[in-house]
Coordinates of C-alpha atoms in Angstrom, one line a residue:
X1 CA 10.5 20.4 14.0
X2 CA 13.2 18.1 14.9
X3 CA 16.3 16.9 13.5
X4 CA 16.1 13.6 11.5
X5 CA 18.7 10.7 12.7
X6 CA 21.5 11.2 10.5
X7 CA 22.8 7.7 11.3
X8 CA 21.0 5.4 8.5
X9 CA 22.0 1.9 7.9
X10 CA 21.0 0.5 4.7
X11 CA 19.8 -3.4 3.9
X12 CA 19.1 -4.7 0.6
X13 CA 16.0 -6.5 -0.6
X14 CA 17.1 -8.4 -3.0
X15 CA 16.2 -12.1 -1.2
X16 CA 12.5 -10.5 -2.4
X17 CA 13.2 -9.1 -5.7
X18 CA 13.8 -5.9 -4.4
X19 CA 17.4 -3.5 -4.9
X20 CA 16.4 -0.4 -3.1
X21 CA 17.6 0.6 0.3
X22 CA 15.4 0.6 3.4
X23 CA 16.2 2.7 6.4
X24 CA 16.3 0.7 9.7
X25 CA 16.9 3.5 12.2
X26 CA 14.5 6.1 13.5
X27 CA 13.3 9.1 12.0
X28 CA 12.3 12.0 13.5
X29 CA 11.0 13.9 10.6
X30 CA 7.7 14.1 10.0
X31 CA 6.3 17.0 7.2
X32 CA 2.6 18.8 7.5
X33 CA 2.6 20.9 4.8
X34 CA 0.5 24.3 4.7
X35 CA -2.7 24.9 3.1
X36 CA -2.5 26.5 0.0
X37 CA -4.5 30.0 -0.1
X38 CA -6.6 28.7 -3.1
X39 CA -7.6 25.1 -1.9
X40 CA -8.3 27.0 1.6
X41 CA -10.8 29.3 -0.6
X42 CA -12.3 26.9 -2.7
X43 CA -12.8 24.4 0.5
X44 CA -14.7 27.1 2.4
X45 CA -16.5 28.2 -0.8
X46 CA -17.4 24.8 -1.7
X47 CA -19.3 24.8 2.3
X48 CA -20.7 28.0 2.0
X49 CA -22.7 26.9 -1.6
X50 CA -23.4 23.0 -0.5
X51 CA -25.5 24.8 3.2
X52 CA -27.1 27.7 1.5
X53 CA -28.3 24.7 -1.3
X54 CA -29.2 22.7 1.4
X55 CA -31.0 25.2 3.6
X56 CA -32.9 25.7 0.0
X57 CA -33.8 22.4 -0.1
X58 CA -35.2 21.9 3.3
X59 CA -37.5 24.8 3.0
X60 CA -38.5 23.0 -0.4
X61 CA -39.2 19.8 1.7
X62 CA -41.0 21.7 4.5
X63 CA -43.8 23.1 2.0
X64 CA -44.0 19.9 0.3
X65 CA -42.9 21.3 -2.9
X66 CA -39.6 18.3 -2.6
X67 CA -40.6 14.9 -0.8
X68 CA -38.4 14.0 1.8
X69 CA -36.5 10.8 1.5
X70 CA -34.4 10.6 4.8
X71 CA -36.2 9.7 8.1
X72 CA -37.1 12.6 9.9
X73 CA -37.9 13.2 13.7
X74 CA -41.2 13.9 15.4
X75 CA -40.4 15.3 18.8
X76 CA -42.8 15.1 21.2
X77 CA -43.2 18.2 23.7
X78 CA -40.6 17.5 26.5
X79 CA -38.2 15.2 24.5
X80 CA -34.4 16.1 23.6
X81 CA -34.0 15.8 20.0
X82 CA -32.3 12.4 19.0
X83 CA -30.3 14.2 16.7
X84 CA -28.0 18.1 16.5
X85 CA -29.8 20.2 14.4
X86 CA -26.7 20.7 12.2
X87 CA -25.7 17.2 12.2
X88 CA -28.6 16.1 10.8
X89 CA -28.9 18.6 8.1
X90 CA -25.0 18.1 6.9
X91 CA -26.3 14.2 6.8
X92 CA -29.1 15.1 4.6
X93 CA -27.5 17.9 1.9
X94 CA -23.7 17.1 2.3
X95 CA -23.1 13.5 3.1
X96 CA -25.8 12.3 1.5
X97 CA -24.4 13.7 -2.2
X98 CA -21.3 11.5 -2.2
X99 CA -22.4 8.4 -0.2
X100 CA -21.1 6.0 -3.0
X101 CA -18.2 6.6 -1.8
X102 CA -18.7 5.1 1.5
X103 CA -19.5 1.5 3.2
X104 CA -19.1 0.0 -0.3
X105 CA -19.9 -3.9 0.3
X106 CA -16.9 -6.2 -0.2
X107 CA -16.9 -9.7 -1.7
X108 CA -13.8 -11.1 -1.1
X109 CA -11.2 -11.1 1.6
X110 CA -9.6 -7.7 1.9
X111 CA -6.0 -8.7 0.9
X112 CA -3.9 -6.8 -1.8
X113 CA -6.9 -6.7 -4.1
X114 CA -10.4 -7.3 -3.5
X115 CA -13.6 -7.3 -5.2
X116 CA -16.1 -4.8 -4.6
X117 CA -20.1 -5.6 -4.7
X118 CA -21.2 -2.7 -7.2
X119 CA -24.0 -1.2 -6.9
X120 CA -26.1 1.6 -8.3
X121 CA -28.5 4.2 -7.2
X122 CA -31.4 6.4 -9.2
X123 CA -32.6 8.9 -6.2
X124 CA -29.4 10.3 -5.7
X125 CA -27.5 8.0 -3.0
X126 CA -30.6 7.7 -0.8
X127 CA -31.0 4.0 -2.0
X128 CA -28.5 1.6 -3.5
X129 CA -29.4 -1.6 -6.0
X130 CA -26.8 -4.5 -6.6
X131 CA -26.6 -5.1 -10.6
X132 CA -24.6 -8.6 -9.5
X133 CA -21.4 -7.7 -10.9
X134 CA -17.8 -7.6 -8.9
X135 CA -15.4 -4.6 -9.3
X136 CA -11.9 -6.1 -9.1
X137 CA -9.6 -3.3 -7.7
X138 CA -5.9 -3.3 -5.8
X139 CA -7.2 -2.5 -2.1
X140 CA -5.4 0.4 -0.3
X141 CA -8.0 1.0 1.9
X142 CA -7.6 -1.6 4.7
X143 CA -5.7 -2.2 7.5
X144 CA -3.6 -5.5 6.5
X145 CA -0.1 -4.2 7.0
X146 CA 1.3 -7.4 7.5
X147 CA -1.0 -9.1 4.4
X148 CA -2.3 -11.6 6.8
X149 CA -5.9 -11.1 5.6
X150 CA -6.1 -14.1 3.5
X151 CA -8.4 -17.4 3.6
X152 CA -5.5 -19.6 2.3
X153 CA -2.2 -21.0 3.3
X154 CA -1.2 -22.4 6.5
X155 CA -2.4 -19.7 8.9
X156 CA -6.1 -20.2 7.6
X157 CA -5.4 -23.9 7.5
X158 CA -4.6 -24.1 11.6
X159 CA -7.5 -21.9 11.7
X160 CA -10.0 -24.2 10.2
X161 CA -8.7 -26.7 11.9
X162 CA -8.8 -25.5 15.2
X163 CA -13.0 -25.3 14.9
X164 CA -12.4 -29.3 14.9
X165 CA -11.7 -29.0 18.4
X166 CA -12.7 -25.8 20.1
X167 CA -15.6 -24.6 18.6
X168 CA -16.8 -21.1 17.0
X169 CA -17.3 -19.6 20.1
X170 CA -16.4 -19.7 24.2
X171 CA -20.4 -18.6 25.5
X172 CA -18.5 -17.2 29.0
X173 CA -16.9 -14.4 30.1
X174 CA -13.4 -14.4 31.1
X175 CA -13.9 -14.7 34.8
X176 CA -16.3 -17.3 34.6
X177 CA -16.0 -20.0 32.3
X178 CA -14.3 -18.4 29.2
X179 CA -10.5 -18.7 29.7
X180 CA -9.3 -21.6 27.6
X181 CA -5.7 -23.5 27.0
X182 CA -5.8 -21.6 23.9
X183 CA -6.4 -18.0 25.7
X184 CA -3.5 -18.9 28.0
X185 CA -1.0 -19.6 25.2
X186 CA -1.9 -16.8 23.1
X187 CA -1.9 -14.8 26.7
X188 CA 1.9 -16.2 27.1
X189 CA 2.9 -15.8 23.1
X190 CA 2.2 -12.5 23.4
X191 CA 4.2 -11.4 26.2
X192 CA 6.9 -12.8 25.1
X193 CA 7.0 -11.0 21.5
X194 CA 6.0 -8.0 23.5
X195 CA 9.0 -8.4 26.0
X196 CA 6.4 -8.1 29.4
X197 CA 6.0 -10.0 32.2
X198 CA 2.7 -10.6 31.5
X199 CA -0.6 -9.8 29.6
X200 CA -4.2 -10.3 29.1
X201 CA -6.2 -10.3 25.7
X202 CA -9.8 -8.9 24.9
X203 CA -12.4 -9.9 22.1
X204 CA -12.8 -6.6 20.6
X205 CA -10.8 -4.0 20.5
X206 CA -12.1 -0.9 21.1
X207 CA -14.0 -2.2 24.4
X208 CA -9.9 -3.1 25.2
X209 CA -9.6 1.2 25.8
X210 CA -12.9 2.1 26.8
X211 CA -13.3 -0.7 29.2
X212 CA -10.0 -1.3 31.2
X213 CA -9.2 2.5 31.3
X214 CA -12.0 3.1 33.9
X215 CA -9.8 0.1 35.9
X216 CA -6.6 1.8 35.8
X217 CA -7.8 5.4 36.6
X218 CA -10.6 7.1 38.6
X219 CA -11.8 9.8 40.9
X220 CA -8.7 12.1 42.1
X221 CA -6.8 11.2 38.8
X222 CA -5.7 12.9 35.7
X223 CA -5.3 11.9 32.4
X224 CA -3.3 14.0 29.6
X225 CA -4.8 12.9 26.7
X226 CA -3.3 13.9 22.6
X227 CA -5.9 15.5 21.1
X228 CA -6.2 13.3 18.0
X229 CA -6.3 10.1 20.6
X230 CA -8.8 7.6 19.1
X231 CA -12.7 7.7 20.0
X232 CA -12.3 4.7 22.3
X233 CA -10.2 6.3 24.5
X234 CA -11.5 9.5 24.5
X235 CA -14.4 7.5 25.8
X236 CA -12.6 5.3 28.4
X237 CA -11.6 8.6 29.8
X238 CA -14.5 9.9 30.0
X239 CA -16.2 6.5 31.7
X240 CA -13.1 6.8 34.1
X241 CA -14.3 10.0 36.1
X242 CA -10.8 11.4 35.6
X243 CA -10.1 15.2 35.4
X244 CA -9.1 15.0 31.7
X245 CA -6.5 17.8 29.5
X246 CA -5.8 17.5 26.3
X247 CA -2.8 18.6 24.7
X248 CA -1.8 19.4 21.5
X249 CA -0.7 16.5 19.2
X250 CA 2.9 15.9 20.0
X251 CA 3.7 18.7 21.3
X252 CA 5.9 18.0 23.9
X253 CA 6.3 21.1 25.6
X254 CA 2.7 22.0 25.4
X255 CA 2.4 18.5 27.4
X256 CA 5.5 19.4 29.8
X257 CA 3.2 23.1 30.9
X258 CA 0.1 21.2 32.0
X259 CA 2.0 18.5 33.8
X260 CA 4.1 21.0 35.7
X261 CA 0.8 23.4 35.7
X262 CA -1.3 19.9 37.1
X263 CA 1.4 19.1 39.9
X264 CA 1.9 22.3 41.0
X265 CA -2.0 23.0 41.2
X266 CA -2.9 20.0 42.3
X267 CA -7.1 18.6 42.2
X268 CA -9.7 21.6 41.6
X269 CA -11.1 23.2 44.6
X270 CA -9.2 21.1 47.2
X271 CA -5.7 21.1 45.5
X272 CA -4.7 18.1 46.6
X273 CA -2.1 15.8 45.0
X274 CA -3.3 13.7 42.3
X275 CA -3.5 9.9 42.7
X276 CA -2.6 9.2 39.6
X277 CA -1.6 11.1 36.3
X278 CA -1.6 8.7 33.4
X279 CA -0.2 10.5 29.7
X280 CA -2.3 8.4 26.7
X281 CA -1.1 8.5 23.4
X282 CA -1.4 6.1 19.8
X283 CA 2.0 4.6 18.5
X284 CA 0.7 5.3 14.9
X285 CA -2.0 8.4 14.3
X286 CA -4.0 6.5 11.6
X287 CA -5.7 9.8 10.1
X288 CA -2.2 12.0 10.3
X289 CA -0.2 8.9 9.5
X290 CA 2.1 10.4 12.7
X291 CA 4.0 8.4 15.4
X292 CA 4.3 9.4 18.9
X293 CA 7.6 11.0 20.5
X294 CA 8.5 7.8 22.2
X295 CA 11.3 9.0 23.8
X296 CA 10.6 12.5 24.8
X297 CA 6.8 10.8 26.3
X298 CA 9.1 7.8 28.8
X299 CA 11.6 11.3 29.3
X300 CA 8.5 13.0 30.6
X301 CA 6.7 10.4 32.4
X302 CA 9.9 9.9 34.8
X303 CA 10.5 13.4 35.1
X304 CA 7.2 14.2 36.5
X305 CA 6.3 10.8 38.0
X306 CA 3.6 9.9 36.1
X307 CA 2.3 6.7 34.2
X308 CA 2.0 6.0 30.3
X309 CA -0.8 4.2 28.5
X310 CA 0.4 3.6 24.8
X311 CA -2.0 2.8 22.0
X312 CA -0.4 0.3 19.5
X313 CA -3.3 -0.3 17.2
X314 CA -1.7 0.8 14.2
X315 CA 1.8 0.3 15.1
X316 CA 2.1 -3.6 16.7
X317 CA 3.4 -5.7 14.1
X318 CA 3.6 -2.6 11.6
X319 CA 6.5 -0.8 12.9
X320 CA 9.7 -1.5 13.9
X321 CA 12.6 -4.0 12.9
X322 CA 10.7 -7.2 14.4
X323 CA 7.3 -6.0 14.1
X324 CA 6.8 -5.4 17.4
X325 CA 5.6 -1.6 17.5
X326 CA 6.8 1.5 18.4
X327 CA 8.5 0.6 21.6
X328 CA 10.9 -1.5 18.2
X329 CA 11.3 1.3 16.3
X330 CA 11.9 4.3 18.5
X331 CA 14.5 1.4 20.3
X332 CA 13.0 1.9 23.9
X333 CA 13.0 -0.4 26.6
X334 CA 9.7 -1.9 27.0
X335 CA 9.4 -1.4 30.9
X336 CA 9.7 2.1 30.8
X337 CA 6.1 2.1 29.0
X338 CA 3.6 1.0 32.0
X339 CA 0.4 0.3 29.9
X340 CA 1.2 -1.1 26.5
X341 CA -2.3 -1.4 24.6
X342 CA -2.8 -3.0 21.0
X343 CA -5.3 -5.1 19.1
X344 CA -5.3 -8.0 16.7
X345 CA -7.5 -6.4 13.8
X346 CA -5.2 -4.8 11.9
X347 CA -1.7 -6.8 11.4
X348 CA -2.7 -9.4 12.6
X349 CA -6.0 -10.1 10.4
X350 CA -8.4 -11.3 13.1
X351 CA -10.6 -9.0 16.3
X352 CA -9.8 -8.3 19.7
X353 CA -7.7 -6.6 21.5
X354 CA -4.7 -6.7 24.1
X355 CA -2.7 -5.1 27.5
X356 CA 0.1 -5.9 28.4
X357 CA 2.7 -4.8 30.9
X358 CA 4.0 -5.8 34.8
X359 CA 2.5 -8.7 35.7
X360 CA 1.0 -7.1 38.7
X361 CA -0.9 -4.4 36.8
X362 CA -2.0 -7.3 34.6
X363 CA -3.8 -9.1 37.3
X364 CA -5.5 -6.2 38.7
X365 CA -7.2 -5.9 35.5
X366 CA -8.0 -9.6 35.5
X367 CA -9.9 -8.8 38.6
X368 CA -11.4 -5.3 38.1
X369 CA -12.5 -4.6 34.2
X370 CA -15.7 -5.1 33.0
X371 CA -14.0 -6.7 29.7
X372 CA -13.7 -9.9 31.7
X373 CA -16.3 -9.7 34.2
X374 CA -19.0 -9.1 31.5
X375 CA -17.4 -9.1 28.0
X376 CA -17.7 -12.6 26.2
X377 CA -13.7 -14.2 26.1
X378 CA -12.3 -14.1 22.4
X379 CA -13.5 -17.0 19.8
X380 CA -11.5 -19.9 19.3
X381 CA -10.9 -19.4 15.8
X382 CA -9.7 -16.1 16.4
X383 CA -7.4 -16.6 19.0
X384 CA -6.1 -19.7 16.4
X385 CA -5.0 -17.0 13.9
X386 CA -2.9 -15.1 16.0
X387 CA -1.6 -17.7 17.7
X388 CA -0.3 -18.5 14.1
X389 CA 0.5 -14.8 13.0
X390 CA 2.6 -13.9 16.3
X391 CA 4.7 -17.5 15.7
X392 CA 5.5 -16.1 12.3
X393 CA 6.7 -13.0 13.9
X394 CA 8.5 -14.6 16.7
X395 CA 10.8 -16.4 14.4
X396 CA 13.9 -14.2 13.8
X397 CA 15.1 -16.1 10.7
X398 CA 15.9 -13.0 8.5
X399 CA 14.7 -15.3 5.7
X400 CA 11.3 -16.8 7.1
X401 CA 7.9 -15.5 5.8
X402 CA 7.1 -13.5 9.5
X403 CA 10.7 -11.3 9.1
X404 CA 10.0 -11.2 5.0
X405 CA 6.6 -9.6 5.9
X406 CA 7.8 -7.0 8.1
X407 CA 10.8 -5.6 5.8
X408 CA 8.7 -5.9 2.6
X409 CA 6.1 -3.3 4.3
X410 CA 9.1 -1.1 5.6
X411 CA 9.9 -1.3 1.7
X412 CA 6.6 -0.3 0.4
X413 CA 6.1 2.1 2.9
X414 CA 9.1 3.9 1.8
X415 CA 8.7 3.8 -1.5
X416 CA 5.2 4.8 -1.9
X417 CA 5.6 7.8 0.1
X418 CA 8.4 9.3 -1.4
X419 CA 7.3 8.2 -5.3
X420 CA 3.9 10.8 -3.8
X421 CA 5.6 13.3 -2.8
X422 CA 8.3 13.6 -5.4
X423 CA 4.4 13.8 -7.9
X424 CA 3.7 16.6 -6.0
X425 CA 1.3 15.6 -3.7
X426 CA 1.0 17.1 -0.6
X427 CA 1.6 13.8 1.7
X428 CA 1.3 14.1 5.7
X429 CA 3.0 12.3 8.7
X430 CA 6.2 10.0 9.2
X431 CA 8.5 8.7 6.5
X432 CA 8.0 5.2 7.9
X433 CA 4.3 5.1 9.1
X434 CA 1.9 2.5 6.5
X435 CA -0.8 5.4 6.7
X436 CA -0.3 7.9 3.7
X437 CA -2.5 10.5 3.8
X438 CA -2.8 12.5 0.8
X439 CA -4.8 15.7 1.0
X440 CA -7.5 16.1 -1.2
X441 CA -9.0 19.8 0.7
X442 CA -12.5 20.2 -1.1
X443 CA -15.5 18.1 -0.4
X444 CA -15.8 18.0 -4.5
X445 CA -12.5 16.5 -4.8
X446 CA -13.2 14.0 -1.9
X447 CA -15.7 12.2 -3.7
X448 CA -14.2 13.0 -7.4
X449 CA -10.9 11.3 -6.4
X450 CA -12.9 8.0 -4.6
X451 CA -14.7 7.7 -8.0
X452 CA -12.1 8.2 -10.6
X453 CA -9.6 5.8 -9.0
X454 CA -12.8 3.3 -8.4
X455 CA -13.1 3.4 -12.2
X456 CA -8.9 2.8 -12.5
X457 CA -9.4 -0.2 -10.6
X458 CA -7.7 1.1 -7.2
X459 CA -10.3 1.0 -3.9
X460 CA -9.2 4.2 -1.5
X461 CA -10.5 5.4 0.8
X462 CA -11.4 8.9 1.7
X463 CA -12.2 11.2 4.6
X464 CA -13.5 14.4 5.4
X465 CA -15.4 16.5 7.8
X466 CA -16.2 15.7 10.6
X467 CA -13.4 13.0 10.8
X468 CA -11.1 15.4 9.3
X469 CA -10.7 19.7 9.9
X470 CA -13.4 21.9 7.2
X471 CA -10.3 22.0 5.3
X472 CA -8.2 18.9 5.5
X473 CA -9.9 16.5 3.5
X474 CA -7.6 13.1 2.2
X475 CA -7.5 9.9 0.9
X476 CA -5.4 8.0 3.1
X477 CA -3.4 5.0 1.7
X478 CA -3.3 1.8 3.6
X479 CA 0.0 0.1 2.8
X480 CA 0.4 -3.4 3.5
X481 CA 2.9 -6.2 2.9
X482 CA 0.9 -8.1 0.2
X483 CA 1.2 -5.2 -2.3
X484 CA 3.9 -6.0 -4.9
X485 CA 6.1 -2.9 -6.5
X486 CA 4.0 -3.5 -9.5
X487 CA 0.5 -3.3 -7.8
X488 CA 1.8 0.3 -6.1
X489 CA 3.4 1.3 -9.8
X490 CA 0.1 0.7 -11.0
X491 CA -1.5 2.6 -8.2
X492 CA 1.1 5.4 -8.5
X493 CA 0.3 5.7 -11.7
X494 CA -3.2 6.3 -11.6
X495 CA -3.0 8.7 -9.0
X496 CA -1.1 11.0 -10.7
X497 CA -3.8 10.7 -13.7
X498 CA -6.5 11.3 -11.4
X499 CA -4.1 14.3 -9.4
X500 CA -3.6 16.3 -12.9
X501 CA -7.3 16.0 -13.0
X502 CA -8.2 17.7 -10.2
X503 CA -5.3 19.9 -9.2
X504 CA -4.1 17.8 -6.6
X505 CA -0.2 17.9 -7.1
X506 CA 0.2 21.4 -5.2
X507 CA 3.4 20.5 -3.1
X508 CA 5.7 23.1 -2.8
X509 CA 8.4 21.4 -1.1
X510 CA 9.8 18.9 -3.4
X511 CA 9.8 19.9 -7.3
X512 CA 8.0 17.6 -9.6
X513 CA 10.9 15.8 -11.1
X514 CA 11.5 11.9 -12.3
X515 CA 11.6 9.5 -9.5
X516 CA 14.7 7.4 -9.3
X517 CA 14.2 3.8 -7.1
X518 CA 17.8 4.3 -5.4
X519 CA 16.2 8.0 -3.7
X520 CA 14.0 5.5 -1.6

């Protein structure tokens, strides 16, 4: 693992109420804990008992003994099943057991707290019935770093306003008849907080990866893909024609073998030079709560000639001294990154997407991806509120609300994850990333921990397999800049309760011990 940055400056927060120290330069630390023998057991255990119950089951529903309450297929002879065998049948015994704790309806905006629509079922989470009541909880389960998800203030204001004159909705793609003044000034706006020559926004933002990559890439090119790259651009890859390789996550030199091992090889059976190699990564890992090697990844990508396509969902607006990514924090210059990729639902509280970069590579895509020849252009309401947002962000007025948002998240972030892991909680990724994942391990505890902090009044949420290893299951905490220190005490708190409940705090690498605010 490498060495942190001993070279820490340190800025007070007072101007928000706030005494503790923030770091402002990079860290390279970043801590993934082993499993611990017993939680391994238990996980596996716990797997083991939930199939041989559910093949019990099944055989209970096939003679009729059990009705069956989940659609079921009828193949006829010739026809591919819709469904994996086995994914069905973990849908059915496994998933269906704790499905509470899942695609709970909201019924507020999803700012620091939100209310949840409760609900109840009596067959077992096949069904659900709304009783008409709102649960009122402290939300750390969306992606509002910058706390923007709000439906007051001046930012929803402008929004509201701007339906006055451009209307909910363009009707046209981007080539044709969709590209308004307002797409051209949020177009313009956003190159200049990014620092490019030039770039070109989408209206959703995983259609931004698995649309444009296809454009950039193609028959006779490579990609070198991280293996815990997001689904949309695993499947622009895939739509590209590419020869794809995955490497392992962050590992640099496992990435440096199969790009010396690629050029030296060259394309399968005629080993000819590649066209293109193009390295994809995220800026923020939102299920590891990682970052990606900035430096060593531009290092790399000169060395061996090739291009790099950075993801900056998570990490636009989130990371970095002025909120403007990875490419801020890690303190790289912006050109040497040749595909900078990010979208707007996240820190910036709307939909859509963005890439940016020369402004050569910009117009190609203006010309070639089927986001704009086919995709309908962003809505005018939406492009309002980041129009907004990204003015907030531009100003660099240490004591305006756009920089006050970015170092209040740096704060929380900070503080939250060390207050976990000096609990004992066994907490994954980067000292400064707003993902926190905590690892919960069994399927039990996965659903045990949703519920008990539900009934606490905090909304999480958590994962587990598929989206996660058998044996990694977590919550993972979604900081944000509208939390207060109280709200995350409160929080905090609570999870510590619920922790000593279920065995959670099994950290071995910081003892459990008071937690003093000037640590942070």
């Amino acid at each position: 693992m490498a060495k942190s940055n001993p070279h820490k400056t340190e800025k007070s927060l007072s101007n928000i109420g706030y005494t503790t120290p923030v770091a402002e330069h990079p860290s390279l630390d970043e801590v993934y804990e082993d499993t611990p023998f017993s939680e391994a057991f238990w996980t596996y255990l716990n797997y083991v008992l939930l199939n041989i119950f559910g093949w019990f089951r099944d055989l209970l529903r096939d003679a009729r003994i059990e009705n069956r309450k989940g659609s079921a297929e009828n193949n006829p002879s010739g026809f591919v099943p819709l469904y994996q065998s086995y994914e069905s049948f973990y849908t059915r015994n496994v998933y269906q057991r704790i499905a509470d704790c899942f695609n709970r309806p909201i019924g507020s905006v999803p700012g620091g707290t939100l209310d949840l629509v409760e609900r109840i079922t009596e067959d077992y989470n096949w069904s659900f019935n709304f009783t008409g009541n709102k649960i009122k909880s402290i939300n750390l389960g969306s992606y509002n770093y910058l706390g923007f998800a709000d439906n007051s203030g001046q930012t929803a204001d402008n929004v509201i306003n701007s339906i006055k004159t451009g209307g909910i909705a363009v009707a046209s793609t981007t080539q044709e008849f969709g590209t308004l003044t307002q797409h051209r000034k949020l177009e313009s706006l956003l190159a200049e907080f990014l620092g490019t020559e030039d770039a070109i926004t989408f209206g959703m933002g995983f259609a931004t990866n698995a649309l444009n990559i296809p454009s950039l890439v193609g028959k006779g090119c490579l990609i070198l893909s991280d293996e815990l790259n997001h689904t949309s651009l695993v499947l622009g890859s895939r739509l590209s024609s590419a020869v794809i390789k995955v490497y392992k996550h962050n590992d640099m030199n496992h990435l440096e073998r199969l790009l010396r091992e690629s050029i030296v090889s060259g394309q399968p059976r005629t080993h000819r030079p590649w066209r293109k190699i193009l390295i994809i990564v995220e800026g923020v890992y939102s299920m590891e709560g990682s970052l990606c090697k900035l430096p060593e990844l531009i290092e790399l990508k000169k060395k061996y000639k090739a291009f790099l396509y950075l993801d900056e969902a998570h990490s636009i607006g989130a990371m970095g001294s002025r909120g403007r990514g990875v490419v801020d924090y890690w303190k790289c210059d912006v050109n040497d990154v040749d595909i900078l990729m990010g979208t707007f639902t996240k820190s910036f509280a709307a939909a859509g997407g963005y890439i940016a970069g020369k402004k050569e590579l910009i117009d190609h895509i203006r010309v070639t991806s089927h986001a704009t020849a086919y995709a309908t252009s962003m809505s005018p309401p939406v492009v309002e509120q980041i129009i907004s947002v990204l003015n907030l962000l531009l100003d660099a007025n240490e004591e305006h609300e756009g920089r006050q948002r970015i170092t209040q998240l740096a704060w929380n972030t900070r503080y939250f994850r060390q207050r976990l892991r000096k609990m004992g909680f066994i907490v994954y990724g980067h000292p400064h990333s707003p993902v926190v994942p905590a690892l919960l391990y069994s399927p039990s505890k996965i659903a045990a921990f949703n519920r008990e902090m539900l009934k606490r009044g905090v909304a999480v949420v958590t994962v587990g397999f598929p989206a996660t290893p058998l044996v990694l299951g977590r919550v993972r905490f979604c900081l944000s800049a509208s939390h207060t220190k109280e709200m995350l005490d409160e929080v905090l708190k609570h999870a510590e309760e619920v922790g000593d409940l279920l065995n959670m705090r099994k950290s071995k690498l910081n003892p459990k011990r008071p937690f003093h605010e000037t640590e942070s």
